[in-house]
XYZ file of C-alpha atoms in Angstrom:
697
model
C -31.321 -40.937 -39.164
C -33.796 -43.679 -39.121
C -31.988 -46.786 -39.560
C -34.135 -49.832 -41.575
C -34.735 -52.598 -39.071
C -32.692 -56.241 -38.740
C -34.479 -59.025 -40.192
C -33.897 -62.761 -39.297
C -34.044 -66.098 -40.320
C -33.797 -68.951 -38.113
C -31.053 -72.004 -39.478
C -31.815 -75.165 -38.319
C -28.490 -76.312 -38.396
C -25.585 -73.996 -37.567
C -23.828 -72.281 -40.309
C -25.646 -73.924 -42.782
C -25.956 -70.812 -44.295
C -22.479 -70.323 -44.736
C -21.739 -73.399 -46.076
C -24.713 -72.769 -48.502
C -22.923 -69.945 -49.861
C -19.564 -71.451 -50.249
C -21.267 -74.201 -51.745
C -22.333 -71.941 -54.116
C -19.399 -69.795 -55.318
C -19.042 -71.768 -58.098
C -22.140 -71.321 -59.525
C -21.655 -67.706 -59.412
C -21.324 -65.844 -62.956
C -21.413 -62.414 -62.664
C -21.132 -59.700 -59.314
C -22.128 -62.216 -57.409
C -25.065 -62.412 -54.715
C -25.743 -59.930 -52.067
C -23.211 -60.034 -48.663
C -24.584 -62.192 -46.014
C -23.945 -61.851 -42.082
C -24.119 -64.776 -40.332
C -24.874 -64.194 -36.428
C -24.532 -67.133 -33.936
C -26.354 -66.639 -30.673
C -26.160 -68.101 -27.275
C -28.832 -68.454 -23.917
C -27.442 -66.141 -21.509
C -28.376 -69.145 -19.356
C -26.939 -71.854 -21.070
C -23.869 -71.157 -23.247
C -23.601 -74.456 -24.877
C -27.092 -73.799 -26.126
C -26.373 -71.944 -29.406
C -28.753 -71.216 -32.439
C -27.506 -69.504 -35.763
C -28.998 -66.186 -37.790
C -28.955 -64.912 -40.747
C -29.343 -61.975 -43.379
C -27.853 -60.472 -46.648
C -27.019 -56.772 -46.594
C -25.936 -54.368 -49.627
C -24.300 -50.720 -49.480
C -22.125 -51.491 -46.217
C -18.411 -50.263 -46.961
C -16.317 -52.931 -47.693
C -13.235 -51.481 -48.194
C -11.122 -53.144 -45.517
C -11.728 -55.821 -42.548
C -12.297 -53.341 -39.873
C -15.788 -51.544 -41.475
C -17.083 -55.355 -41.855
C -16.539 -55.703 -38.586
C -17.734 -52.655 -37.460
C -21.461 -53.312 -38.869
C -21.272 -56.395 -36.988
C -20.746 -54.608 -33.845
C -23.599 -52.882 -34.560
C -25.973 -56.151 -34.252
C -24.152 -56.840 -31.428
C -27.103 -54.723 -29.110
C -30.658 -56.502 -29.028
C -33.153 -54.129 -27.557
C -35.759 -55.795 -25.160
C -33.771 -59.117 -25.279
C -32.472 -61.092 -22.461
C -32.972 -64.565 -23.412
C -29.886 -64.403 -25.793
C -26.957 -62.601 -26.730
C -24.395 -62.390 -29.958
C -21.738 -64.511 -29.167
C -20.077 -63.654 -32.913
C -20.032 -63.098 -36.402
C -19.144 -63.479 -39.822
C -19.460 -61.230 -42.385
C -18.903 -62.324 -46.066
C -18.723 -60.381 -48.738
C -17.738 -61.178 -52.792
C -14.639 -60.125 -54.249
C -16.686 -60.608 -58.541
C -12.654 -59.497 -60.083
C -11.231 -62.091 -58.573
C -13.770 -64.817 -57.728
C -12.909 -65.204 -53.670
C -15.284 -64.539 -50.904
C -13.773 -62.456 -48.421
C -14.596 -63.325 -45.049
C -14.294 -61.608 -41.489
C -15.088 -63.533 -38.610
C -15.999 -61.560 -35.261
C -15.769 -62.855 -31.452
C -17.396 -60.688 -29.148
C -15.763 -59.567 -27.031
C -12.659 -61.033 -28.618
C -10.696 -60.833 -31.872
C -10.574 -59.719 -35.692
C -9.749 -62.232 -38.436
C -10.187 -61.653 -41.829
C -9.506 -64.168 -44.965
C -10.814 -65.362 -48.283
C -12.016 -68.331 -49.566
C -11.662 -69.458 -52.863
C -14.054 -71.506 -55.677
C -12.691 -74.800 -53.618
C -13.275 -73.635 -50.538
C -9.690 -73.463 -49.062
C -8.400 -70.375 -47.659
C -6.256 -67.784 -48.684
C -5.230 -64.382 -47.343
C -6.836 -60.966 -47.441
C -4.410 -58.346 -49.258
C -5.230 -55.054 -49.730
C -5.535 -54.837 -53.526
C -8.243 -57.590 -53.016
C -9.962 -55.573 -50.471
C -10.077 -52.713 -52.959
C -11.857 -55.341 -55.364
C -14.237 -56.247 -52.706
C -14.718 -52.529 -52.343
C -15.748 -51.476 -56.016
C -17.745 -54.395 -56.250
C -19.555 -53.908 -52.811
C -21.132 -50.511 -54.147
C -21.633 -51.960 -58.017
C -23.992 -54.757 -56.636
C -26.018 -52.223 -53.991
C -27.080 -50.382 -57.231
C -27.203 -54.208 -59.139
C -29.528 -55.581 -56.520
C -31.791 -51.715 -55.438
C -35.144 -51.915 -55.853
C -37.056 -49.688 -57.985
C -39.107 -48.849 -56.324
C -42.042 -51.610 -57.355
C -41.084 -53.989 -55.085
C -39.912 -56.900 -57.405
C -36.388 -57.233 -55.824
C -37.287 -56.417 -52.527
C -39.715 -59.787 -52.795
C -37.364 -61.548 -54.865
C -34.792 -61.839 -51.676
C -36.107 -62.534 -48.460
C -34.681 -60.551 -45.508
C -31.973 -57.866 -47.461
C -31.267 -54.957 -45.814
C -30.388 -51.843 -48.603
C -28.101 -49.339 -47.348
C -26.934 -46.400 -49.637
C -22.998 -47.061 -50.144
C -22.540 -43.400 -51.401
C -23.901 -40.767 -48.859
C -21.593 -37.576 -49.563
C -19.037 -36.150 -51.346
C -15.470 -38.004 -49.487
C -17.525 -41.427 -50.219
C -17.745 -40.658 -53.691
C -13.763 -39.527 -54.391
C -13.367 -42.496 -52.633
C -15.868 -44.485 -55.001
C -14.722 -43.067 -58.587
C -10.320 -43.279 -56.903
C -11.542 -47.285 -56.960
C -13.366 -47.023 -60.559
C -10.555 -45.353 -62.357
C -7.599 -47.371 -61.024
C -9.436 -50.720 -61.203
C -11.976 -49.357 -64.916
C -9.692 -51.664 -66.948
C -10.802 -54.720 -65.355
C -13.952 -54.019 -65.745
C -14.805 -56.721 -68.304
C -14.234 -59.115 -65.911
C -17.502 -58.677 -64.073
C -19.871 -59.227 -66.912
C -22.404 -56.999 -68.355
C -26.112 -56.251 -69.133
C -28.111 -59.202 -70.794
C -28.578 -57.321 -73.776
C -24.757 -57.378 -74.657
C -23.161 -60.526 -75.870
C -19.673 -60.064 -74.612
C -18.755 -57.623 -72.314
C -15.829 -55.344 -73.337
C -13.875 -51.510 -72.068
C -17.300 -49.806 -72.476
C -20.080 -52.383 -71.858
C -19.823 -54.408 -68.645
C -21.271 -53.739 -65.135
C -18.855 -51.300 -64.226
C -19.535 -48.807 -66.584
C -23.686 -49.006 -65.783
C -22.852 -48.994 -62.242
C -20.934 -45.842 -63.175
C -23.187 -44.598 -65.091
C -26.000 -45.315 -62.997
C -24.801 -43.769 -59.993
C -23.798 -40.094 -61.987
C -27.204 -40.327 -63.562
C -29.190 -41.221 -59.585
C -27.416 -38.146 -58.356
C -26.614 -35.359 -61.104
C -23.032 -35.494 -60.194
C -21.804 -35.294 -64.434
C -18.927 -33.348 -63.295
C -17.353 -36.013 -61.370
C -17.944 -38.431 -64.138
C -16.819 -36.296 -67.077
C -13.420 -35.863 -64.431
C -13.428 -39.476 -64.261
C -14.153 -40.595 -67.859
C -12.134 -37.795 -69.323
C -8.559 -39.168 -67.503
C -9.884 -42.702 -68.234
C -9.828 -41.272 -72.133
C -6.231 -39.727 -72.339
C -5.178 -43.799 -71.243
C -7.953 -45.346 -74.612
C -9.338 -43.723 -76.539
C -12.646 -46.252 -77.009
C -13.923 -44.199 -73.654
C -15.174 -41.263 -75.641
C -18.228 -43.356 -76.195
C -19.080 -43.444 -72.566
C -17.819 -39.757 -71.472
C -20.209 -38.334 -74.649
C -22.596 -40.139 -73.318
C -22.446 -37.853 -69.373
C -22.157 -34.908 -71.428
C -24.941 -35.394 -72.963
C -26.664 -36.242 -70.097
C -25.107 -32.938 -68.412
C -26.953 -30.876 -71.292
C -23.362 -30.473 -72.427
C -24.405 -31.116 -75.814
C -21.622 -28.888 -77.516
C -18.891 -30.649 -76.323
C -20.668 -33.713 -76.767
C -21.097 -33.493 -80.591
C -17.407 -32.117 -80.877
C -16.122 -34.982 -78.842
C -17.972 -37.525 -81.014
C -16.495 -35.998 -84.238
C -12.774 -35.936 -83.224
C -13.295 -39.589 -81.740
C -14.991 -40.851 -84.788
C -12.162 -39.673 -87.166
C -9.854 -42.035 -84.820
C -12.242 -44.927 -84.702
C -14.427 -44.999 -87.558
C -16.072 -48.558 -86.820
C -16.221 -47.764 -83.282
C -20.005 -49.453 -82.827
C -20.723 -47.161 -78.989
C -19.681 -44.228 -80.392
C -22.015 -44.867 -83.389
C -24.826 -45.718 -81.420
C -24.795 -42.438 -79.259
C -24.279 -40.630 -82.436
C -27.546 -42.454 -84.345
C -29.008 -41.673 -80.201
C -27.995 -37.819 -80.426
C -29.705 -37.919 -83.794
C -32.847 -39.395 -83.519
C -33.550 -37.509 -80.484
C -33.271 -33.900 -82.548
C -35.719 -35.062 -85.011
C -32.810 -35.972 -87.885
C -33.910 -39.405 -88.924
C -32.225 -39.641 -91.712
C -28.937 -39.146 -90.075
C -29.486 -41.316 -87.336
C -30.335 -43.619 -89.913
C -26.724 -43.363 -91.539
C -25.068 -44.049 -87.783
C -27.310 -47.126 -86.969
C -26.512 -48.940 -90.418
C -22.962 -48.262 -89.804
C -23.125 -49.359 -86.497
C -25.010 -52.907 -87.448
C -21.700 -52.970 -90.259
C -19.465 -52.330 -87.032
C -20.607 -55.086 -84.755
C -23.207 -57.188 -86.806
C -23.580 -60.043 -83.679
C -24.773 -57.402 -80.928
C -28.196 -56.840 -80.049
C -28.322 -53.022 -79.379
C -27.207 -52.245 -82.490
C -29.665 -54.264 -85.111
C -32.637 -52.410 -82.340
C -30.842 -49.174 -82.279
C -31.396 -49.632 -86.720
C -35.219 -50.652 -85.731
C -36.330 -48.157 -83.044
C -35.152 -45.363 -85.892
C -37.064 -47.448 -88.748
C -39.916 -46.584 -86.301
C -39.431 -43.473 -86.253
C -39.242 -43.044 -89.814
C -42.392 -45.194 -90.025
C -40.798 -47.574 -92.190
C -42.512 -50.245 -90.722
C -41.370 -53.133 -93.234
C -37.918 -52.731 -93.254
C -38.888 -52.049 -89.029
C -39.964 -55.588 -89.463
C -37.324 -57.022 -91.285
C -34.827 -55.728 -88.694
C -36.052 -56.670 -85.888
C -36.069 -60.136 -87.658
C -32.898 -60.159 -87.766
C -31.892 -58.985 -83.928
C -29.514 -62.267 -82.453
C -31.464 -63.108 -79.276
C -29.610 -64.005 -75.994
C -30.934 -66.201 -73.039
C -31.677 -63.948 -70.317
C -28.873 -64.728 -67.430
C -30.580 -63.606 -64.253
C -28.377 -61.812 -61.588
C -26.726 -63.656 -59.058
C -29.140 -64.513 -56.101
C -28.333 -66.505 -52.834
C -29.050 -70.149 -52.620
C -30.015 -70.423 -49.268
C -31.736 -73.617 -47.758
C -35.174 -73.416 -47.228
C -35.766 -71.731 -43.680
C -38.166 -74.661 -41.927
C -37.618 -72.860 -38.972
C -38.658 -68.875 -38.404
C -38.135 -65.934 -40.391
C -38.497 -62.567 -38.271
C -39.258 -59.652 -40.356
C -39.443 -56.991 -38.120
C -41.699 -53.622 -38.754
C -39.722 -50.308 -38.485
C -41.944 -48.409 -36.386
C -41.467 -45.219 -38.048
C -42.624 -46.227 -41.894
C -45.843 -47.853 -39.819
C -49.036 -46.309 -42.083
C -52.234 -47.758 -42.607
C -52.721 -47.437 -46.169
C -49.191 -49.195 -47.095
C -50.305 -52.225 -44.886
C -49.998 -55.580 -47.047
C -51.878 -57.828 -44.156
C -53.715 -59.408 -47.126
C -52.072 -62.243 -48.908
C -52.434 -62.166 -52.594
C -54.558 -65.197 -53.354
C -52.861 -66.391 -56.706
C -56.187 -68.360 -57.200
C -58.063 -65.370 -57.185
C -56.926 -64.529 -60.700
C -58.491 -65.711 -63.930
C -56.823 -68.212 -65.557
C -56.667 -65.499 -68.540
C -54.916 -63.426 -66.660
C -52.265 -65.519 -65.585
C -51.472 -66.829 -68.738
C -49.887 -63.235 -70.368
C -46.537 -64.180 -71.016
C -45.529 -60.769 -71.949
C -45.334 -59.707 -68.313
C -42.411 -62.486 -68.015
C -40.100 -60.844 -70.215
C -36.760 -59.820 -69.622
C -33.691 -58.773 -71.263
C -33.171 -58.877 -75.430
C -36.815 -60.380 -75.485
C -38.534 -57.805 -73.337
C -36.455 -55.008 -75.895
C -37.955 -56.673 -79.063
C -41.274 -56.526 -77.890
C -41.640 -53.180 -76.579
C -40.245 -52.257 -80.212
C -43.017 -54.319 -81.321
C -46.103 -52.928 -79.003
C -45.059 -49.534 -80.260
C -45.161 -50.446 -83.894
C -48.724 -51.702 -83.278
C -49.670 -48.661 -81.352
C -48.964 -46.109 -83.824
C -50.519 -48.540 -86.793
C -52.988 -50.218 -85.796
C -52.898 -54.614 -85.244
C -54.868 -54.740 -88.580
C -52.095 -53.151 -90.186
C -49.453 -54.845 -88.460
C -51.039 -57.965 -89.792
C -50.869 -56.904 -93.288
C -47.452 -56.001 -93.128
C -46.292 -59.256 -91.781
C -47.579 -60.807 -95.163
C -45.891 -58.847 -96.695
C -42.537 -59.399 -95.467
C -42.734 -62.738 -94.324
C -43.382 -66.224 -95.956
C -46.768 -67.317 -94.125
C -47.211 -71.108 -93.111
C -50.685 -71.199 -95.641
C -49.427 -69.649 -98.483
C -46.118 -71.610 -98.257
C -48.690 -74.774 -98.100
C -50.797 -73.503 -100.504
C -48.005 -73.210 -103.415
C -46.221 -76.391 -102.530
C -49.669 -78.037 -103.170
C -50.709 -75.814 -106.614
C -46.764 -76.644 -108.100
C -46.487 -80.104 -106.667
C -43.035 -79.304 -105.775
C -42.699 -80.798 -102.298
C -39.174 -81.230 -102.651
C -38.142 -77.617 -103.422
C -36.733 -75.834 -100.725
C -37.884 -72.464 -100.589
C -35.354 -70.957 -97.933
C -32.740 -70.334 -100.248
C -35.044 -68.535 -102.736
C -36.792 -66.486 -100.364
C -33.697 -65.087 -99.183
C -32.149 -65.089 -102.361
C -33.761 -61.416 -103.457
C -31.235 -58.608 -102.119
C -32.138 -56.120 -99.084
C -30.700 -53.195 -97.706
C -31.081 -54.999 -94.593
C -28.686 -58.738 -93.973
C -30.020 -61.590 -92.343
C -28.806 -62.361 -89.206
C -25.293 -63.796 -89.227
C -27.319 -66.812 -87.114
C -29.207 -69.927 -88.706
C -32.345 -69.914 -88.237
C -32.293 -73.690 -87.110
C -30.056 -71.336 -83.991
C -32.565 -69.069 -83.333
C -34.474 -72.098 -82.470
C -32.481 -72.750 -79.926
C -32.546 -69.383 -78.213
C -35.834 -69.084 -78.316
C -37.876 -68.324 -75.176
C -40.373 -70.669 -73.370
C -42.554 -72.015 -76.110
C -46.050 -69.803 -75.775
C -48.380 -71.799 -74.132
C -51.334 -72.522 -76.484
C -54.172 -71.563 -73.165
C -56.028 -68.627 -75.122
C -59.463 -69.420 -76.312
C -60.176 -68.119 -79.688
C -63.581 -67.763 -77.946
C -64.388 -64.922 -76.029
C -64.836 -65.227 -72.366
C -65.216 -62.771 -69.793
C -62.875 -61.834 -67.311
C -64.539 -63.597 -64.430
C -66.510 -60.760 -62.850
C -69.459 -61.536 -60.554
C -71.770 -64.148 -61.817
C -75.236 -62.530 -61.109
C -77.919 -62.406 -62.914
C -77.389 -58.707 -64.261
C -73.961 -60.051 -64.863
C -74.838 -63.084 -67.013
C -77.266 -60.675 -68.732
C -74.764 -57.954 -69.584
C -72.119 -61.053 -70.126
C -74.264 -61.917 -73.281
C -74.450 -58.732 -74.544
C -70.958 -58.008 -74.328
C -70.195 -61.537 -76.073
C -72.638 -60.146 -79.154
C -70.625 -57.050 -79.320
C -66.843 -58.817 -78.804
C -67.953 -61.104 -81.716
C -67.952 -57.733 -83.966
C -64.975 -56.217 -82.368
C -62.770 -59.589 -82.526
C -59.305 -59.040 -83.374
C -57.798 -61.475 -85.995
C -55.841 -63.562 -85.057
C -52.455 -64.209 -86.357
C -51.321 -66.779 -88.868
C -47.898 -68.522 -88.235
C -45.375 -67.459 -90.442
C -43.934 -70.664 -92.362
C -41.153 -72.354 -90.117
C -37.619 -72.944 -91.192
C -37.659 -76.351 -90.296
C -40.576 -76.966 -92.091
C -38.674 -74.804 -95.136
C -35.289 -77.008 -94.783
C -36.925 -80.233 -94.883
C -36.817 -79.855 -98.926
C -34.137 -80.835 -101.150
C -31.670 -78.131 -101.132
C -31.231 -78.950 -105.599
C -34.054 -77.453 -107.298
C -34.189 -74.850 -109.670
C -34.594 -71.269 -107.920
C -35.945 -69.389 -111.197
C -38.762 -71.317 -111.455
C -41.909 -69.142 -111.570
C -44.046 -70.651 -109.512
C -42.384 -69.033 -106.482
C -41.998 -65.684 -108.158
C -43.907 -63.958 -104.871
C -41.351 -65.254 -102.654
C -38.266 -63.665 -103.428
C -38.723 -60.086 -101.488
C -39.870 -62.270 -98.861
C -38.305 -63.326 -95.923
C -38.266 -66.333 -92.684
C -39.602 -65.225 -89.636
C -37.644 -66.323 -86.810
C -39.492 -68.586 -84.563
C -39.470 -66.229 -81.444
C -40.863 -63.009 -83.247
C -43.585 -65.194 -84.755
C -43.967 -66.373 -80.774
C -44.043 -62.113 -79.828
C -46.699 -61.747 -82.599
C -48.924 -64.533 -80.586
C -48.694 -63.416 -77.298
C -49.152 -59.776 -78.798
C -52.370 -60.797 -80.097
C -53.193 -62.899 -76.250
C -52.209 -59.403 -74.411
C -54.556 -57.132 -77.209
C -57.500 -59.445 -77.326
C -57.732 -59.824 -73.451
C -57.551 -55.987 -73.624
C -60.214 -55.582 -75.597
C -62.548 -58.125 -73.683
C -61.703 -55.861 -70.563
C -62.417 -52.307 -71.865
C -65.964 -53.879 -73.853
C -66.542 -55.554 -71.026
C -66.012 -52.773 -69.461
C -68.038 -50.575 -71.327
C -71.179 -52.538 -71.343
C -71.334 -52.466 -67.602
C -70.716 -49.102 -67.334
C -73.897 -48.989 -69.523
C -76.092 -51.220 -67.315
C -74.735 -49.100 -64.156
C -72.959 -52.062 -62.546
C -70.199 -52.190 -60.652
C -67.181 -53.931 -62.461
C -65.650 -56.057 -59.473
C -61.865 -57.334 -59.692
C -59.309 -58.483 -57.284
C -56.141 -56.366 -56.596
C -53.643 -58.729 -58.306
C -56.284 -58.684 -61.464
C -56.464 -55.129 -61.633
C -52.309 -55.150 -61.218
C -52.060 -57.101 -64.050
C -54.795 -54.788 -66.120
C -52.682 -51.860 -65.460
C -49.152 -53.433 -66.571
C -51.000 -54.251 -69.723
C -52.510 -51.253 -70.412
C -48.953 -49.752 -69.950
C -47.125 -52.148 -72.447
C -49.926 -51.448 -74.623
C -48.950 -47.250 -74.396
C -52.758 -46.681 -73.019
C -51.637 -44.572 -70.279
C -55.173 -43.404 -69.151
C -56.404 -47.039 -68.599
C -53.193 -47.804 -66.658
C -53.891 -45.282 -64.294
C -57.834 -46.240 -64.367
C -56.745 -49.658 -63.562
C -53.956 -48.523 -61.241
C -56.606 -46.638 -58.759
C -58.399 -49.386 -58.423
C -55.914 -51.965 -57.775
C -55.300 -49.227 -54.753
C -58.494 -49.125 -53.465
C -58.448 -52.566 -52.020
C -55.321 -52.822 -51.259
C -51.830 -51.296 -51.116
C -49.594 -52.594 -53.960
C -45.903 -50.820 -55.069
C -46.170 -51.865 -58.456
C -49.781 -50.013 -58.754
C -48.179 -47.133 -56.316
C -45.160 -47.142 -59.157
C -47.417 -46.920 -62.065
C -48.984 -44.310 -61.234
C -45.885 -42.503 -60.050
C -44.384 -43.044 -63.841
C -47.747 -41.718 -65.367
C -48.325 -38.916 -63.299
C -44.533 -37.901 -64.232
C -45.369 -37.727 -67.487
C -48.232 -35.862 -67.334
C -46.053 -33.109 -65.301
C -48.760 -33.904 -61.563
C -45.735 -32.714 -58.980
C -48.507 -33.104 -56.247
C -49.591 -36.837 -57.874
C -46.003 -37.761 -58.012
C -45.048 -36.829 -54.352
C -47.282 -38.004 -52.657
C -46.910 -41.675 -54.749
C -43.246 -41.334 -53.327
C -43.889 -40.801 -49.962
C -45.870 -43.822 -49.727
C -42.927 -45.581 -51.661
C -40.412 -44.785 -49.777
C -42.024 -45.574 -47.089
C -42.836 -49.064 -47.722
C -39.041 -49.262 -48.587
C -38.358 -48.526 -45.293
C -40.757 -51.006 -44.134
C -39.089 -54.207 -45.937
C -35.504 -52.915 -44.515
C -34.364 -50.432 -47.551
C -33.381 -47.136 -47.314
C -32.031 -46.771 -50.586
C -33.717 -46.670 -53.607
C -31.693 -45.329 -56.641
C -35.265 -45.288 -59.230
C -36.961 -43.166 -56.027
C -34.028 -40.950 -55.483
C -33.871 -40.277 -59.037
C -37.618 -39.308 -59.120
C -37.078 -36.830 -56.210
C -34.158 -35.101 -57.689
C -35.059 -34.809 -61.016
C -38.863 -32.895 -58.903
C -35.989 -30.356 -56.700
C -34.574 -29.398 -60.170
C -37.407 -27.917 -61.715
C -39.436 -27.105 -58.958
C -37.246 -25.937 -56.157
C -35.977 -27.715 -53.039
C -38.959 -25.297 -50.765
C -41.679 -26.312 -53.020
C -41.001 -29.894 -52.989
C -40.518 -29.425 -48.794
C -43.572 -27.550 -48.529
C -45.532 -29.990 -50.386
C -44.234 -32.683 -49.151
C -44.868 -31.182 -45.016
C -48.576 -30.117 -46.482
C -50.074 -34.097 -46.695
C -51.793 -34.895 -43.627
C -49.120 -38.423 -42.607
C -47.640 -38.735 -39.659
C -44.177 -37.121 -39.155
C -42.009 -39.920 -39.359
C -43.372 -41.005 -42.647
C -42.552 -37.397 -43.910
C -39.168 -37.232 -42.433
C -37.974 -40.402 -44.513
C -39.329 -38.629 -47.926
C -37.198 -35.865 -46.051
C -34.352 -38.187 -45.726
C -33.751 -38.366 -49.995
C -34.173 -34.703 -50.404
C -31.602 -34.330 -47.804
C -29.220 -36.544 -49.629
C -29.713 -33.985 -53.109
C -28.643 -31.536 -50.665
C -25.506 -33.458 -49.915
C -24.890 -33.728 -52.935
C -25.819 -29.926 -54.176
C -27.854 -31.083 -57.128
C -29.415 -28.381 -58.846
C -32.609 -26.981 -57.069
C -31.785 -27.980 -53.826
C -30.947 -24.614 -52.762
C -34.024 -22.464 -54.473
């Protein structure tokens, strides 16, 4: 089996990378950074001349000091290297349960020493229990830091080798056993950014387990594990129900939910699973009842509110969907624990695996940020993560279904608008009146977010930059005489089709600046009684959505004008990639495919190829999907990653639907080097090892 090559970052000062890791232990919050492997190389002619190099790695078996020492020993042989040899190696692996950095020092030739370092930098003895915790953390990190195929995680951390931590049923049994023994300590690892407080069923351990089961299709193993754990705590029923539903065991899942909800009638995780199941079955009415009860059970969790908003969107109750979205508690996004290493000023060696060489995935040309039009660079929606990404996705779904103008009308019907409030104040002369309590006094089936609106200002994302100009401009095509003529015609057409810019809603700070002592029954405020104050973060999301729609309209109108004039519409690869993401965000799959394809004609982009893969998957185009998969897997190997759960899942689903023989035949029939095809065959072989459905067909 082909293994990714070893990248190396050369240190300016010996052990600088290790010292930086030790100093950063106090800042770690959750699973910790990828494992660090540090090597000391010495000159064969002058042994006193030593150089420090390091790289990061995930997916290595960390169940004992021997397995980590074995990995270090694989790095001692340097082909075609006669000037240097490896004198010693240090493997660092973080234990997120006990907040310790487990370390194995290997002297070549010589001894192996294992110990651990605490947050104060002091040495401690490494016990068997600590190694068990470390092993489980290492597996979870392998899935957490894996790339989804789009390349974002690969670019984020330089010189990181990614391996599959579970390659056979034997290693799976060890993983499941460790998970069972440590399951009730899983909340200590933290949780996804959408979860406010980690708990027994919402933490990085349960997320990793579900991710593994979903990726490999090993539902039976998951059911066995959670059935055993459920005998100790019935709350685990919600996780077991999710696994049963994924395995198409719907009858058993419904029976389990019915039984468990009798014992835990206000368990929000159980209610959320029920709501999602009913919605998927087309019973929005039943889903709505479950979602409302889930919100009552956990009003401070974002997931319960977003589920309720999803169901209102499904029911086409747009006003209630906006009000519910406005009530969502938003959390500041906390990124993963990335390694904080000194900036390398010496050398960074990134060798290329010969088996992954393919001209069309070559990325020699560096992305030129300056070549991207300023308007495209300032699309803030592309940077949303966590709760803000989920909320924005719901907002775009509403806009796609009812249109921008209708969204603005509904927004003005349910929220107090800034101009409306100002006009009312001027007309009545009641500058000291406070509309906040008046607007929120009316009875409603949807309660307001438990946090104060002032608190919402503290949680809001980075303020929207006012870089967008109301005057429509071209997106930066070539300035030839013909292009100038088309641009003029485009502006005239776009003036007619211009998207209405949304007004701001009244800010809570403005409303609260008045005096609270007033007569709330004043008739002048009568039309405010059924309105709410819009949270500032939601107001910002709507402005960001406006900018997305504005740029999208400019692009499509401009492109139509160029086609009408039989002119070539030129963009840089980076701009096409951004436009593809934009179209996908706004639920325009055909336009997204067009933009991604145009990007790939200029140069290879894993993000564009991943976008095409997702869109081909929706259409069920097997050949196009496999063509994209072959190139993405080769690109992953090029950047030292032999394992991408997202790509493995896609291969498994293809094999499940079309059979392994057909998939292998289509892959083999492509006119690409055999070494490239073998990389994809390796993913298919993994499915056969785990006896996935269809792997024997």
